[in-house]
Steps between C-alpha positions, in 0.01 A plus 500: 500500500780742588684425174182566301445825690856613423449419131179703490678793666764487224227479236330810640827696513587395144160617370548831681845578364430383145189716468480843340487807722682553829524193727380580854651279768430529872815508712569150627332314215840454338607262776161350592403715798171379647229691685348173622194531278405844633371727223476813718864525599521863386307617808696303760820595678622159617678186376243457224590825324865529599757386246769266628798547267671197651262290292722585203715210622221242524349629175833524318398273207188702429696826532753375242212403270353852525841653426530279191152593373569872553827468308319308223234772471768768494691321222195477271335836415198321351364455854483878545383636166493875451131486406207280598474178297255524207482126410588609145792461260541875463873466416420259213759259640283189468366485859286720724664660802314262735298192411312234699494124437329185625578133441524605136693810397291808417194342664484629858262328740363737765235275658509500880570126517819526292826457689744646250551803277786588270626858456752594234688830503662595172851630572495742208267725699735529794833507322716810543701634210869404489596741221501252211132540410374663181169679521250566228190716466230392743736346759434590864805604701492517880765711674570464874629793708588530865252726680768766560609497133143531374437791738802688358390433140155637583649815654363431846660695784773341710358303795472695822771457761416227747574445868760247384692772312474737795614241754795394284621859475427622854585201721879511509766294672349157424760229432434187295687215668386228259271478198393229256187432296307377804608702805672821607663570837498871588682678781246759616627807687310623807226748419350312201176303526506137388137526387278805481280577800294758311409518131720809453809338659809397307659178620760240411221308326449781246876549472542131413254519211653832389845339493375207290317732258802730457736204448258359236467175699120539483246717317181671612313225314672235717357665813150399390580134566752515788635779719844453656479572871669515839458169688604599853447833673744707701379799702564840340794574731646148491771455237635194326413209275153480346396198292330587170334276241555572130299202372207287611739210561716728714199618700387142564849393608555794737148467640557133578838566666351775718198287590713196588767718668779323314658829392702644789504878562751675725511856638757721672393759756606684814310449825526672836705331771742208507385174338756236597360177357302359208134416556186373332195692626133423439165666564168609353451828320193714566430799275325828579366598156412855603852578625675272246697354787553145624570347839635162609296257713580164655197337333276569204350370176714251304532736204651770726790281616847654447852367533821706488861386525789735575871505582726788610773613258654781706426658837565874540462748785120530498392272219556168320524421129278197437445256216137387494347213303130553435343155541145630460406814310252725680447875496756679723608161638869575561435847641225393742659170599836647600336796674290247692812341653650837596724562197322751271651592163710811462296771329165328551265764639192277485630217720825641638651732761430860395764661719769259381393546137504879535868490596590317177265717298669815624853370447465278190163601347352152563132562429365144463582145603839368389379170357658350188409176318854411401490132398275240337584132455320295234444124540575249225264573209402309184504626142462775386651650818842332494674840495384584855478148642678484836645849461539777758455869412617800705406868508767746614449643848392871489763756603288622793579171680869584493441862598317409822739221600790556736699270272434728202577815698836359606578416140405849382725657763793281400513324837444157355590405146271227378432330171173478306400174673506643853286792388214254462569276799710242314242463225567528130271690268556454124480812289150555361449432131363843419412823680184679389465876519155480345615621160614241246755737345687516832521130576849360554638344187 
């Protein structure tokens, strides 16, 4: 029964993709996603309507079949004729554009008890010119233009500037640490939103699309089918590595890693007081929506559970440089969790010590939390992600960290000559691939 069902699914998909017009496929059908027989899934927000992308593994054979059929349709223009079929031989080539057949050719059988129908597409009606053709009076010639090219030929005005253009030009200081056809790793400076909070905001999300448009990696037309996007969010004033998806496959992969917590994320930050040993701390996060502030409780709902791991890198007079691994990802988790055990972040006015922060603000202009996502570690990954499988990526520590450290002050005053490694607590940070000023003509060559 299951084999027959799978065959019928393939039959339905084949009919869809070999029909004229635009095939419409519901997300998940390509790998056999089931809604358990429920035909009203659109109005439900639960397991019935959610899409589990991990089914791409169990439905791998069907997914490969769909890829093959899409490629087959793309390779044969006759399945997407420029005009609606007329069931006529209007090219005088010996066959109509589309014809129907039964057990005998040219004799279709449309009775409701019939179990077969034959459809023949004549390739002459979908063939594109290769330059060797000779035309005569009465021939019909179809010319295909990109939407942008046709608009220029018709004298239409240049398209209006978009938020993507504006974000790409105005949001400066963003570094691309890694980029391929599926993902992009960006080093976001403090002060830039990961995603817009208001419709008029400019964020890293808009910058990402602006970058891809300006580099010709995508077109405006591509955005109608898939929009590249940020996959994890850092607070506006938190700097460091942000994971971005350039393709649907990249979005699925990053989403699965974040959901399964198999991608490891590490932060560096300063906290008040002396932290002398490594610890794993746990708790439950409770959020006050009106104040946009969270607190830590000893018990709570399962989905509010948080877990944070930290180790001290260097202890200074009134503070400690920590490395934190975020084992769960909740809003303000690191800031609230460390403040809850008596070690608030330097510069954090929402959860921290105002008087202590004011001293650093006056002396070093520290106006927000010093929190930097400096490292991500990818697990082993299958094709097509071999290039990042098992790799570790670093983002350079912002200069403000050195300015506020006693170690950095001693170095600046010539009291202690140190090398580049000690500047970052015996950690190495490879040079970023490219530094973006926001204007493509000023990118490093």
